PDB file of C-alpha atoms in Angstrom:
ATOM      1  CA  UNK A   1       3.064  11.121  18.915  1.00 38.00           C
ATOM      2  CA  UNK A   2       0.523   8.741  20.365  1.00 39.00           C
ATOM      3  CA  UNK A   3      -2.671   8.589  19.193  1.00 41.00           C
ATOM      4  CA  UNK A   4      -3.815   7.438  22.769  1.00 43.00           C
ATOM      5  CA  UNK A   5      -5.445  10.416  24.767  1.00 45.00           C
ATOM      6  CA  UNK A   6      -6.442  10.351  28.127  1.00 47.00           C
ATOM      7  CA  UNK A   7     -10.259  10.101  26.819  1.00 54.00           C
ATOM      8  CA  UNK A   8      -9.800   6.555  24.999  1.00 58.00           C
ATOM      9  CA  UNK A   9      -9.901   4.318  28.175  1.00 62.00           C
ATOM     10  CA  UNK A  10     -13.230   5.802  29.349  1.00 74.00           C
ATOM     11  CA  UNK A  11     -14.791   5.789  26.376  1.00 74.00           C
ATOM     12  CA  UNK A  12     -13.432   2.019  25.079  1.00 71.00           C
ATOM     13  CA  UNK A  13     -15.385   1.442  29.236  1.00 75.00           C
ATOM     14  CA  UNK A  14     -18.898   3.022  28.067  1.00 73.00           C
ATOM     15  CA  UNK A  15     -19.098   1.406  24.557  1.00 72.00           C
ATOM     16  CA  UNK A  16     -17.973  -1.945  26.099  1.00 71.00           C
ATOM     17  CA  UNK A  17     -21.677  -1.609  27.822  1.00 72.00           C
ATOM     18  CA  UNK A  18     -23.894  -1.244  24.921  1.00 73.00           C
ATOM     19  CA  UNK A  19     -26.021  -4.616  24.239  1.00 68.00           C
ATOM     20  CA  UNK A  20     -25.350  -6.606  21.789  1.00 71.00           C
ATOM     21  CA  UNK A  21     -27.780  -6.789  18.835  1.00 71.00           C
ATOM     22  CA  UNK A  22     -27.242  -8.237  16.038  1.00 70.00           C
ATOM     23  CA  UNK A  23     -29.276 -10.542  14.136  1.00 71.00           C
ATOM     24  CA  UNK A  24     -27.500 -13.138  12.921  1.00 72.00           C
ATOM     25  CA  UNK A  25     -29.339 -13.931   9.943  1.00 74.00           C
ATOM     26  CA  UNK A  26     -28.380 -10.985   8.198  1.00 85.00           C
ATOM     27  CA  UNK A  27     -25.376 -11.487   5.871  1.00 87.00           C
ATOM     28  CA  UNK A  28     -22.108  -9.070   6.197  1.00 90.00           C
ATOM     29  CA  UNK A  29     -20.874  -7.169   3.981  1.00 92.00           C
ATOM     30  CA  UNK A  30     -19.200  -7.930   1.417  1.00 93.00           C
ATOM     31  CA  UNK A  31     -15.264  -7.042   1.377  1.00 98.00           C
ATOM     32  CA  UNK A  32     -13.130  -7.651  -2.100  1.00 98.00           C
ATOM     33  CA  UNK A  33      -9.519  -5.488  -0.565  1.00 98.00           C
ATOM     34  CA  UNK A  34      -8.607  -5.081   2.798  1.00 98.00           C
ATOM     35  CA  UNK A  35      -6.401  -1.850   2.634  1.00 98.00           C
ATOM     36  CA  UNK A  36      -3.262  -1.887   5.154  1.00 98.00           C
ATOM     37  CA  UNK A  37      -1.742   2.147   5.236  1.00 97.00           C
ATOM     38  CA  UNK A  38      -1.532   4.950   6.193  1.00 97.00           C
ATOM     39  CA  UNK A  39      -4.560   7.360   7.201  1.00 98.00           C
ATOM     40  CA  UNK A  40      -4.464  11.444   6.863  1.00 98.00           C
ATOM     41  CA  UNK A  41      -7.220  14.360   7.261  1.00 98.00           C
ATOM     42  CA  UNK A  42      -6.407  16.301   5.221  1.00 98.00           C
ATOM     43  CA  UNK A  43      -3.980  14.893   1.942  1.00 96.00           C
ATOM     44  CA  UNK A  44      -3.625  12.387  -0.674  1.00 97.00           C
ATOM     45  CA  UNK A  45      -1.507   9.976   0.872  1.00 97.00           C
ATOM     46  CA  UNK A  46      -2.295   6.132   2.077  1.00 97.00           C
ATOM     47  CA  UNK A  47      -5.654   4.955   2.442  1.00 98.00           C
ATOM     48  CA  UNK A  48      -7.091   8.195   1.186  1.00 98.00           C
ATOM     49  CA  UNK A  49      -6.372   7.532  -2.661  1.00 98.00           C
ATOM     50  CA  UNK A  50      -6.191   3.647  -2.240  1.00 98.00           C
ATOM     51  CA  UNK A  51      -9.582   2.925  -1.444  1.00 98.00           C
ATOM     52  CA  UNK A  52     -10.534   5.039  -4.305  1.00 97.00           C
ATOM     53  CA  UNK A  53      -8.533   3.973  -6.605  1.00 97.00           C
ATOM     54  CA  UNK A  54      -9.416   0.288  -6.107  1.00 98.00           C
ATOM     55  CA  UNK A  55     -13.490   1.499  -5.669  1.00 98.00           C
ATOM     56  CA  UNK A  56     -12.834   3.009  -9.196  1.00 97.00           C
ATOM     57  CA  UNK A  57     -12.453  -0.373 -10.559  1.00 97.00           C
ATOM     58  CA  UNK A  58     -15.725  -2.090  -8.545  1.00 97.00           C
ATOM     59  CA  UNK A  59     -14.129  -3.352  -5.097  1.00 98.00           C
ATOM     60  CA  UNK A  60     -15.432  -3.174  -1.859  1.00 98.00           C
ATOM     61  CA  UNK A  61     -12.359  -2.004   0.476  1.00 98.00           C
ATOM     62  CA  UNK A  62     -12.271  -2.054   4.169  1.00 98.00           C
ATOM     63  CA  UNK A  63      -9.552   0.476   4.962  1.00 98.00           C
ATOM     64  CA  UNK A  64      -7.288  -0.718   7.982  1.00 98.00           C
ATOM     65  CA  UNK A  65      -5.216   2.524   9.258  1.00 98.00           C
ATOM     66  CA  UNK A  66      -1.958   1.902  10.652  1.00 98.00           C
ATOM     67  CA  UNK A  67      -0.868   5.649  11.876  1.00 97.00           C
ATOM     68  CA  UNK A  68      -3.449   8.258  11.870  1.00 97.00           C
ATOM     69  CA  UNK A  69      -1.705  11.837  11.194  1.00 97.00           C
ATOM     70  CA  UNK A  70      -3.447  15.345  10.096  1.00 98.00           C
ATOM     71  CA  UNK A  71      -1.114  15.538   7.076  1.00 96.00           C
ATOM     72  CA  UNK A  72       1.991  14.523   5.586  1.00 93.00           C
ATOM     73  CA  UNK A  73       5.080  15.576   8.127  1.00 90.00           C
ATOM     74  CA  UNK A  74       6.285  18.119   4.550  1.00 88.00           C
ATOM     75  CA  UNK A  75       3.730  20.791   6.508  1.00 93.00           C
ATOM     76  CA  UNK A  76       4.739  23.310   9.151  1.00 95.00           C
ATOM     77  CA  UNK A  77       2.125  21.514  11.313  1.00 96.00           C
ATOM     78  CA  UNK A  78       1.822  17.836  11.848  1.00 92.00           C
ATOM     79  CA  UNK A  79      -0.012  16.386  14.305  1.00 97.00           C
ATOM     80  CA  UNK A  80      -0.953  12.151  15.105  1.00 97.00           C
ATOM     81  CA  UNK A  81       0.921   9.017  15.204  1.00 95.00           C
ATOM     82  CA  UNK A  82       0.894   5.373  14.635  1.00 96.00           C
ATOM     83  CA  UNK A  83      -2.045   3.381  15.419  1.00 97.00           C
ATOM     84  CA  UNK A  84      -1.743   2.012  19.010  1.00 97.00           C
ATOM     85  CA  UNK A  85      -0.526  -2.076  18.767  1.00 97.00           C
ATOM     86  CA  UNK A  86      -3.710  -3.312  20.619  1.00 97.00           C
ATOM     87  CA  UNK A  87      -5.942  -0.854  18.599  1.00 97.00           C
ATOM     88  CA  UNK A  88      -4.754  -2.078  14.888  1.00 98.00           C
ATOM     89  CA  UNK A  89      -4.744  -5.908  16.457  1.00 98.00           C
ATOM     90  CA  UNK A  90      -8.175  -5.447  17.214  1.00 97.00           C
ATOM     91  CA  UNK A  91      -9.243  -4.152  13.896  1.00 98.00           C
ATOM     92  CA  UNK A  92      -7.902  -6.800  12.079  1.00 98.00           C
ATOM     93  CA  UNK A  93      -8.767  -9.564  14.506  1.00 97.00           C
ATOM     94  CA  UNK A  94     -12.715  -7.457  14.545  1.00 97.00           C
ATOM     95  CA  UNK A  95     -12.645  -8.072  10.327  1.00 97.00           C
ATOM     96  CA  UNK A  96     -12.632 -11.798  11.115  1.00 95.00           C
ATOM     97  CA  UNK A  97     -14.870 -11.640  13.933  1.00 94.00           C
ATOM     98  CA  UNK A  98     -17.721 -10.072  12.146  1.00 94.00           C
ATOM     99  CA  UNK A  99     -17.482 -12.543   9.232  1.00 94.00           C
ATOM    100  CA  UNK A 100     -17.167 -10.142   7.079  1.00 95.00           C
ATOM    101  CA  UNK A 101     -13.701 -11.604   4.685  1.00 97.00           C
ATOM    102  CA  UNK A 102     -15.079 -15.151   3.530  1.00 94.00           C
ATOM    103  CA  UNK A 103     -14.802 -13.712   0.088  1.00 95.00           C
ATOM    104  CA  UNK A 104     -11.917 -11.506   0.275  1.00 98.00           C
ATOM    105  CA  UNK A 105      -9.735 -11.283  -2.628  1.00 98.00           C
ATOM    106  CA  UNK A 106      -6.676  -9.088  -1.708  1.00 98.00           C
ATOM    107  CA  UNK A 107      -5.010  -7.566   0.867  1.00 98.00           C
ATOM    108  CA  UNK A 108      -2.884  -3.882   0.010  1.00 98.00           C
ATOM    109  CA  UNK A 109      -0.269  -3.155   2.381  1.00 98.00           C
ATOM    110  CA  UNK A 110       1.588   0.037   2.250  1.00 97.00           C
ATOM    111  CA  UNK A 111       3.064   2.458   5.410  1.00 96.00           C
ATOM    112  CA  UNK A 112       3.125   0.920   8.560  1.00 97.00           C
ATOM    113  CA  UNK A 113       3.813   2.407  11.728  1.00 95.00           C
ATOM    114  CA  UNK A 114       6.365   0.617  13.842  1.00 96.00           C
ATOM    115  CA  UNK A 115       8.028  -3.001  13.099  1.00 96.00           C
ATOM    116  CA  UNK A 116       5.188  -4.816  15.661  1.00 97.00           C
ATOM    117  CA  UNK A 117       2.467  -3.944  13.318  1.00 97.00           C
ATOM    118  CA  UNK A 118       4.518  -5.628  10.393  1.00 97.00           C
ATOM    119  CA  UNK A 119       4.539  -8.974  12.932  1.00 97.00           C
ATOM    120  CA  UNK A 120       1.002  -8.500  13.818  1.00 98.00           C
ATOM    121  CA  UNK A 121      -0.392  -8.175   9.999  1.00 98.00           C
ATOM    122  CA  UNK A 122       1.965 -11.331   9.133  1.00 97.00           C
ATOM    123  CA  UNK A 123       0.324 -13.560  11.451  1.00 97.00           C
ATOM    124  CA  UNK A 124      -2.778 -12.145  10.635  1.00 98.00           C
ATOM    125  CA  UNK A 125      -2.028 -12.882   6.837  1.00 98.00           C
ATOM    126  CA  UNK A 126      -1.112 -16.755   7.837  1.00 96.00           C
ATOM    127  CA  UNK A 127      -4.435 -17.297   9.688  1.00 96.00           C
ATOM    128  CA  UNK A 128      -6.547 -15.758   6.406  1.00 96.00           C
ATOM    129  CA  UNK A 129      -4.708 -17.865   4.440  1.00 95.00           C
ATOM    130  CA  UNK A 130      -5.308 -21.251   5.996  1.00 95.00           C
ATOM    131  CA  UNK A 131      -9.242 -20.533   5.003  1.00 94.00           C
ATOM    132  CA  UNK A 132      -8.219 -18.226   1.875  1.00 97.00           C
ATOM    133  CA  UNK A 133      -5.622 -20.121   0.428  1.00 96.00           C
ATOM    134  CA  UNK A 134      -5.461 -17.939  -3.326  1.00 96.00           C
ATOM    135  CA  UNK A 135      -5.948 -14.999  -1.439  1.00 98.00           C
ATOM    136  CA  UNK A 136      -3.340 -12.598  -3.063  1.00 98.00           C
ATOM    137  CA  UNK A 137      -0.645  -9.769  -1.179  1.00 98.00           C
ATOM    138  CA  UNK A 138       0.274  -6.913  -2.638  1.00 98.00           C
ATOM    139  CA  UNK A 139       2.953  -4.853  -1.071  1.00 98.00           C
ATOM    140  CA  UNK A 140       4.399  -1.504  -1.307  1.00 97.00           C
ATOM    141  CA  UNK A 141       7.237  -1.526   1.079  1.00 96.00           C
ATOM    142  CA  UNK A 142       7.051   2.525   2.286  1.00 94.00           C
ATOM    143  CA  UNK A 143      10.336   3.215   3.663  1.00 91.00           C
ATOM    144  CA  UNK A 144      11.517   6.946   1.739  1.00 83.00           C
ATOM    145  CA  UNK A 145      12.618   8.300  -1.316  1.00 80.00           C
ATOM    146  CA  UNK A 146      15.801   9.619  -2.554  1.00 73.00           C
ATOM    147  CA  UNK A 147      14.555  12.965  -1.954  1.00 73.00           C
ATOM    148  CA  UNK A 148      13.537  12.280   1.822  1.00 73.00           C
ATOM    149  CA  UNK A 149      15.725   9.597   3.026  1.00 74.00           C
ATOM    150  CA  UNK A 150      14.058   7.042   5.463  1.00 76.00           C
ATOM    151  CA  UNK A 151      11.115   8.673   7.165  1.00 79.00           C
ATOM    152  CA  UNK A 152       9.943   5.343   9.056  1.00 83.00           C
ATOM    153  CA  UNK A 153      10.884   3.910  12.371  1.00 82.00           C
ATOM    154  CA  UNK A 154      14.156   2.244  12.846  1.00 85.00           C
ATOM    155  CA  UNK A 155      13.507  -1.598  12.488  1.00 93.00           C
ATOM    156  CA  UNK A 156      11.258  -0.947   9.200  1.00 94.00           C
ATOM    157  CA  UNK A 157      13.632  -2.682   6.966  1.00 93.00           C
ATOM    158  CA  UNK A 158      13.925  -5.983   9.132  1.00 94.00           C
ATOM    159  CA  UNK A 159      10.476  -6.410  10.093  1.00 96.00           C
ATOM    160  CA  UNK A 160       9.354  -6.011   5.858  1.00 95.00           C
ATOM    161  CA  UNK A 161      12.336  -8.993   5.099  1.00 94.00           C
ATOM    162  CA  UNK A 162      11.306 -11.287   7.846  1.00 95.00           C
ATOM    163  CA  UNK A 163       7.752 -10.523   8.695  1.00 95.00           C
ATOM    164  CA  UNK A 164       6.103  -9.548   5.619  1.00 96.00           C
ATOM    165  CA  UNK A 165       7.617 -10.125   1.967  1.00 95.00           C
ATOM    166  CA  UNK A 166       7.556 -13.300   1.777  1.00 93.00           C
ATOM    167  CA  UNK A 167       4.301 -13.573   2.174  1.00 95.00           C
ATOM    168  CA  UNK A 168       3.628 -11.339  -0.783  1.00 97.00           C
ATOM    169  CA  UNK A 169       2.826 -12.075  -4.380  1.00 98.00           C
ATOM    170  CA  UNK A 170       4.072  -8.773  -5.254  1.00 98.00           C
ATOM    171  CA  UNK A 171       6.208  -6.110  -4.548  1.00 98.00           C
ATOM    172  CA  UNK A 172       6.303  -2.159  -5.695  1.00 98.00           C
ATOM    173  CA  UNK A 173       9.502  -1.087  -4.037  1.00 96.00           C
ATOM    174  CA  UNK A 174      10.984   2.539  -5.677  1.00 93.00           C
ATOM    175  CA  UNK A 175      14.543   2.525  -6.290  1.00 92.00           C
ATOM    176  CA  UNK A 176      15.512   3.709  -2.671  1.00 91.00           C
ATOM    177  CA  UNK A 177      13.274   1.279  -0.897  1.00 94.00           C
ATOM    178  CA  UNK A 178      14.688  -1.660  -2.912  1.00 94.00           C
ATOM    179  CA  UNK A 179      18.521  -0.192  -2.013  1.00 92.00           C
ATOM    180  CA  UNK A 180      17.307  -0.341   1.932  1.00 92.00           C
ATOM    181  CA  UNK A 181      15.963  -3.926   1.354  1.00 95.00           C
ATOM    182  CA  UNK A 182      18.944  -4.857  -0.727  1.00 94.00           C
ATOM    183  CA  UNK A 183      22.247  -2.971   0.148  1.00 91.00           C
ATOM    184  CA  UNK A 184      24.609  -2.249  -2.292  1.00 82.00           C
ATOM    185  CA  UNK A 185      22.121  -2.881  -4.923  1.00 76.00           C
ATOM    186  CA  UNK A 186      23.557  -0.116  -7.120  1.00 74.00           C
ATOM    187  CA  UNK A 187      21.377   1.758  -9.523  1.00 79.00           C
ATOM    188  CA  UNK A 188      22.372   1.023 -12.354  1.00 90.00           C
ATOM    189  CA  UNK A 189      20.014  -1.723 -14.746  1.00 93.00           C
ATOM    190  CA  UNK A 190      21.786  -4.942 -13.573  1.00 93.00           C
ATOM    191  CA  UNK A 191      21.648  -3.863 -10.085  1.00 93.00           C
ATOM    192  CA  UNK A 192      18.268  -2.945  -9.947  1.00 93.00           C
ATOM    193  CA  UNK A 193      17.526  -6.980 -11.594  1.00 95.00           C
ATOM    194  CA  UNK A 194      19.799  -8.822  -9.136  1.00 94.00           C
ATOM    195  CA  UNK A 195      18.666  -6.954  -6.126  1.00 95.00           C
ATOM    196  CA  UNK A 196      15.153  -7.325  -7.167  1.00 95.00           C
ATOM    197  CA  UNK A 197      15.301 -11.201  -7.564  1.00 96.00           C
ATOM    198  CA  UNK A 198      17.030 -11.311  -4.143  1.00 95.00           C
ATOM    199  CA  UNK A 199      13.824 -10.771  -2.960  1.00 96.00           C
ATOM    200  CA  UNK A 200      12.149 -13.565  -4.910  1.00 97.00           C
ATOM    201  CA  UNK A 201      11.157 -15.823  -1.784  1.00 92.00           C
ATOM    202  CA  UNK A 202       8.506 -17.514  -0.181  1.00 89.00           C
ATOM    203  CA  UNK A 203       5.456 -16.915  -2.453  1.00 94.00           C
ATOM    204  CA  UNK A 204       6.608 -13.686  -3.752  1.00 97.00           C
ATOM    205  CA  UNK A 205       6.546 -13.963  -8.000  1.00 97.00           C
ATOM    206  CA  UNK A 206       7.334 -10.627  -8.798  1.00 98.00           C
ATOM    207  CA  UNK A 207       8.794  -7.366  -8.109  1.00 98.00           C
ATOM    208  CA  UNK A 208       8.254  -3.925  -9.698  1.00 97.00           C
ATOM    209  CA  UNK A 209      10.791  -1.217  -9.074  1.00 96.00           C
ATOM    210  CA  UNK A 210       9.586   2.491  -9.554  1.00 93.00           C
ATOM    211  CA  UNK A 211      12.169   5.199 -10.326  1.00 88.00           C
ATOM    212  CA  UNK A 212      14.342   2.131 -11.426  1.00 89.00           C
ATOM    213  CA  UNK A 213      18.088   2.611 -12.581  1.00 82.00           C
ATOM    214  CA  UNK A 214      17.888   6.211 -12.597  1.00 86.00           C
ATOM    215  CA  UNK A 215      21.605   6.576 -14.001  1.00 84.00           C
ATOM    216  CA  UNK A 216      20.288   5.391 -17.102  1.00 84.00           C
ATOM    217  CA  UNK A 217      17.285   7.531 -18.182  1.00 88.00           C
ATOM    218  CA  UNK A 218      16.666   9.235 -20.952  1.00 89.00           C
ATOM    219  CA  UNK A 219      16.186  13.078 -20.839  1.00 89.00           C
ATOM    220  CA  UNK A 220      12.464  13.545 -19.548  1.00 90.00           C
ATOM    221  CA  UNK A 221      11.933  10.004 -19.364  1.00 92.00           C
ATOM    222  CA  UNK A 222      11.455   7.396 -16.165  1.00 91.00           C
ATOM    223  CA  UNK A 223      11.680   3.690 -15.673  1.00 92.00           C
ATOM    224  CA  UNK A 224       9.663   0.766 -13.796  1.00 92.00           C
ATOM    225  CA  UNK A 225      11.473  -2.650 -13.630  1.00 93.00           C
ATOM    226  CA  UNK A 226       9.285  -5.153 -14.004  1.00 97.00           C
ATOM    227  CA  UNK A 227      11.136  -8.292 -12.474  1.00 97.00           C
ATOM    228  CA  UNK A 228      10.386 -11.817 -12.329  1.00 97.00           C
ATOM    229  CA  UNK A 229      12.613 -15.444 -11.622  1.00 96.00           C
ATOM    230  CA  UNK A 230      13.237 -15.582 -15.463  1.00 94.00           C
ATOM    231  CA  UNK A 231      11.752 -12.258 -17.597  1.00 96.00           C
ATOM    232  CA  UNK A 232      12.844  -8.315 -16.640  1.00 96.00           C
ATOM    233  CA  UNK A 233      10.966  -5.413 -18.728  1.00 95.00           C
ATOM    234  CA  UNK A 234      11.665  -2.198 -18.850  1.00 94.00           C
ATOM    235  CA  UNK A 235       8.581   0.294 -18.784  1.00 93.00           C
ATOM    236  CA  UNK A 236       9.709   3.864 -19.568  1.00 92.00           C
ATOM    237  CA  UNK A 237       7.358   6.984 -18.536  1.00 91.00           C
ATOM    238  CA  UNK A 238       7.225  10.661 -18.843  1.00 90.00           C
ATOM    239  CA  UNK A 239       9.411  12.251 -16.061  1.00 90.00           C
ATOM    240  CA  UNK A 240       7.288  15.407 -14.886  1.00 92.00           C
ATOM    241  CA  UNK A 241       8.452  18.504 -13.083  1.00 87.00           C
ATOM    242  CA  UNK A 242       5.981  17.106  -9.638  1.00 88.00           C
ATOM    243  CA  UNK A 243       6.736  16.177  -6.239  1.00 88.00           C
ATOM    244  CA  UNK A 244       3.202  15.087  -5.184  1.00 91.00           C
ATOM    245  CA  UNK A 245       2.833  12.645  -2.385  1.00 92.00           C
ATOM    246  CA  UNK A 246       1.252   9.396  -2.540  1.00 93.00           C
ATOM    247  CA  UNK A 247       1.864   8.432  -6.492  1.00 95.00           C
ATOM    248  CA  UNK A 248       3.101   4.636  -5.081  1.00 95.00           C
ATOM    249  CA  UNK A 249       0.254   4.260  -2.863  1.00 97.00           C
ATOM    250  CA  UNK A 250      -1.749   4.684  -5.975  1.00 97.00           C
ATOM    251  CA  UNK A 251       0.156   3.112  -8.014  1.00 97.00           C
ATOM    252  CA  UNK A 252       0.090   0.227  -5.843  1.00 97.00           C
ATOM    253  CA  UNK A 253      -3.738   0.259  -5.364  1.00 98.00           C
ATOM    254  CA  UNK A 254      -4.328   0.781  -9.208  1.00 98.00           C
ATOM    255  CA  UNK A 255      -1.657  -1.739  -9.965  1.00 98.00           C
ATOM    256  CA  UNK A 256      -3.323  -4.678  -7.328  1.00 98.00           C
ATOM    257  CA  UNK A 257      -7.321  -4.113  -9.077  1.00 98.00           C
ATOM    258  CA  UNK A 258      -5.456  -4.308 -12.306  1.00 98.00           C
ATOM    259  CA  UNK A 259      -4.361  -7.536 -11.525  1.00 98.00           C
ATOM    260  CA  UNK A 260      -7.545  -9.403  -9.627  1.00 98.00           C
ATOM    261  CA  UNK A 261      -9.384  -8.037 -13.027  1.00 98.00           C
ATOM    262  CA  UNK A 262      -7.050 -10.397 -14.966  1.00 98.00           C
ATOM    263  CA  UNK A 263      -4.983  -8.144 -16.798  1.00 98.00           C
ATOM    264  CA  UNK A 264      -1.302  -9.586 -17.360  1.00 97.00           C
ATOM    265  CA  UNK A 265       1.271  -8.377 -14.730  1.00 97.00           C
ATOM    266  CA  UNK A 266       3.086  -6.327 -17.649  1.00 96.00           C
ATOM    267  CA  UNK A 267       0.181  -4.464 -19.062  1.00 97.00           C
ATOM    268  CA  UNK A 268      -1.559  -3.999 -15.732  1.00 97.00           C
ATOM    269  CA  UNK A 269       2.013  -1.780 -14.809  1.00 97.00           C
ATOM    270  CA  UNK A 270       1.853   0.040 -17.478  1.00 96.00           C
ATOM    271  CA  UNK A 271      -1.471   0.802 -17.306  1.00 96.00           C
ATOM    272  CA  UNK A 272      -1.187   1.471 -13.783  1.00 97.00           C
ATOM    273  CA  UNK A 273       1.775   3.707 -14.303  1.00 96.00           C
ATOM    274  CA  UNK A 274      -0.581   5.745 -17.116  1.00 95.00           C
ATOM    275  CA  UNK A 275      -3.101   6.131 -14.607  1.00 96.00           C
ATOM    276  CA  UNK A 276      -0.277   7.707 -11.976  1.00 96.00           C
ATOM    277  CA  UNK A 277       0.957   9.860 -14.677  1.00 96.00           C
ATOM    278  CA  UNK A 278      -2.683  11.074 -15.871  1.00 96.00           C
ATOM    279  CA  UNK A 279      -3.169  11.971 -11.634  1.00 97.00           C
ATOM    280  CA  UNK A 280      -0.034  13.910 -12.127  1.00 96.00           C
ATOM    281  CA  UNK A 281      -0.825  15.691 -14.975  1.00 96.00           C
ATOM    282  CA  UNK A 282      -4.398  16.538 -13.368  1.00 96.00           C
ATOM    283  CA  UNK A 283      -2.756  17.882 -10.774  1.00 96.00           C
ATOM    284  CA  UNK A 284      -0.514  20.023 -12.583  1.00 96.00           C
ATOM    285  CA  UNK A 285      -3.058  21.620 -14.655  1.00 95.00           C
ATOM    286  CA  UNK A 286      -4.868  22.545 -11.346  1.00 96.00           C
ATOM    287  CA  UNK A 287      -1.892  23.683  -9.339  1.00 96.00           C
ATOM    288  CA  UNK A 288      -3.042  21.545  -6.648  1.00 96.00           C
ATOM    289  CA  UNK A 289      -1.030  21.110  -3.441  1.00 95.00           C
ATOM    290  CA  UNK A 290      -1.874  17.214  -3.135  1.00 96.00           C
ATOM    291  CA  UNK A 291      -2.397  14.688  -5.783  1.00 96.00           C
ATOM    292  CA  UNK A 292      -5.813  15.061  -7.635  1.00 96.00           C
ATOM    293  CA  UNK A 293      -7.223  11.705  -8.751  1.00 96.00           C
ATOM    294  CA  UNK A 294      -8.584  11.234 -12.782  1.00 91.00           C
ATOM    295  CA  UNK A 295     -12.868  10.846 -12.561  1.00 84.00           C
ATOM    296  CA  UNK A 296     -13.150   7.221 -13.031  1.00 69.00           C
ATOM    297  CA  UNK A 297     -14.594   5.727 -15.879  1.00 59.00           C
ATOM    298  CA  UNK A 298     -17.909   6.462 -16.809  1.00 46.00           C
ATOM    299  CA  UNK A 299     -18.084   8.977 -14.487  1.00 48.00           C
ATOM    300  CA  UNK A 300     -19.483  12.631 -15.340  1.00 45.00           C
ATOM    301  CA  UNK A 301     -16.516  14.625 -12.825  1.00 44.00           C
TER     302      UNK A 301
END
């Protein structure tokens, strides 16, 4: 579905006539994360438990949306669609315009809509980075899950090798995304490491696989491969009986403030994979429908 209706021309016509004031002198605000995903109503998907999660740890987050949906499609109803080209263009090209990323940290990219957003945000990405040269990309390449199967449109897979990942310092791929990026990857330990480093181009460092190797668990236990040129760890995790949506957006969120805090890239995952499992567990207890997020700390929730 487009997102388009029949009012947006006419009302794109009487904003484009409102004066223009803005002083100048006044400083923008300030933006640590600029937040590339998915947008819902009503759910705990995307941009609805990124921005949080990275607020939690004391960022300022503009959230860029690049489809804009009721819910998740698992509903009976479902209703939206991916953020028309010229729209998310423009809300990228408006950050720059108002001034606002001269001390931007980190950009978060996680569903996209359709493969021309993935060539729009790289070129984007290129022009920050001639100002922002440290600025860092973190990138969760949303694609499906075993459970699923693909569940984005066709030309996904190409646009994230060519467009996007190797522009990105890191990578969160689960173990089905990594198998679309990588065929014949295999699932097994080994496979999960060569595939991974396959995708250790351009400025990318690192790459953490969720739901990694699954052939090899232990009973009631996960894995997260955490893969770089010339060290793999193994992080294992409670398995839980949950099937909420969103646990690698936050994951990748909680993961990427981890990181511009300074923690190492191994203990930020783990800690980052505590924090997912605490959510679950939360969520759980409450017999909630969507994933409940743990009060942050210091908070009285």
């Amino acid at each position: 579905m487009n997102v388009r209706g029949t009012q947006a021309p006419a009302l794109s016509e009487r904003l484009g006539t409102v004066a223009h004031k803005v002083d100048v002198t006044r400083k923008p605000l300030r933006i640590d994360v600029v937040s590339v995903q998915s947008q819902v109503v009503y759910g705990s998907v995307g941009n609805a438990v990124a921005v949080p999660a990275l607020q939690a740890h004391g960022l300022a987050v503009a959230a860029v949306p690049t489809v804009l949906l009721s819910n998740t499609p698992h509903y009976p109803t479902f209703h939206g669609g991916a953020v028309p080209l010229e729209w998310f263009s423009g809300y990228l090209s408006d950050l720059r315009a108002r001034d606002a990323l001269r001390q931007l940290r980190a950009v978060v990219i996680g569903y996209l809509g359709e493969p021309a957003q993935a060539a729009t945000l790289a070129t984007w990405l290129g022009q920050l980075r001639e100002r922002l040269p440290d600025l860092r990309v973190f990138i969760d390449p949303v694609m499906g899950d075993v459970d699923s199967g693909v569940y984005v449109a066709p030309g996904m897979v190409e646009a994230y090798l060519r467009h996007l990942l190797p522009q990105a310092d890191g990578i969160t791929p689960n173990g089905f995304e990594l198998a679309q990026l990588v065929p014949g990857s295999g699932t097994d330990l080994d496979g999960v490491i060569a595939a991974a480093r396959r995708l250790l181009r351009g400025r990318t460092r690192w790459v953490v696989v969720t739901s990694a190797a699954p052939d090899a668990w232990e009973p009631d236990l996960m894995w997260l491969a955490v893969v770089t040129r010339d060290a793999v760890e193994v992080i294992r995790h409670p398995r839980l009986a949950a099937d909420s949506k969103g646990t690698g957006d936050l994951f990748n969120a909680d993961l990427a403030a981890r990181l511009l805090a300074g923690t190492s890239l191994q203990d930020a995952v783990a800690q980052a994979s505590g924090h997912v499992i605490e959510a679950l567990r939360l969520t759980l207890r409450h017999r909630s429908g969507e994933l409940l997020l743990p009060p942050s700390p210091g908070s009285s929730g």
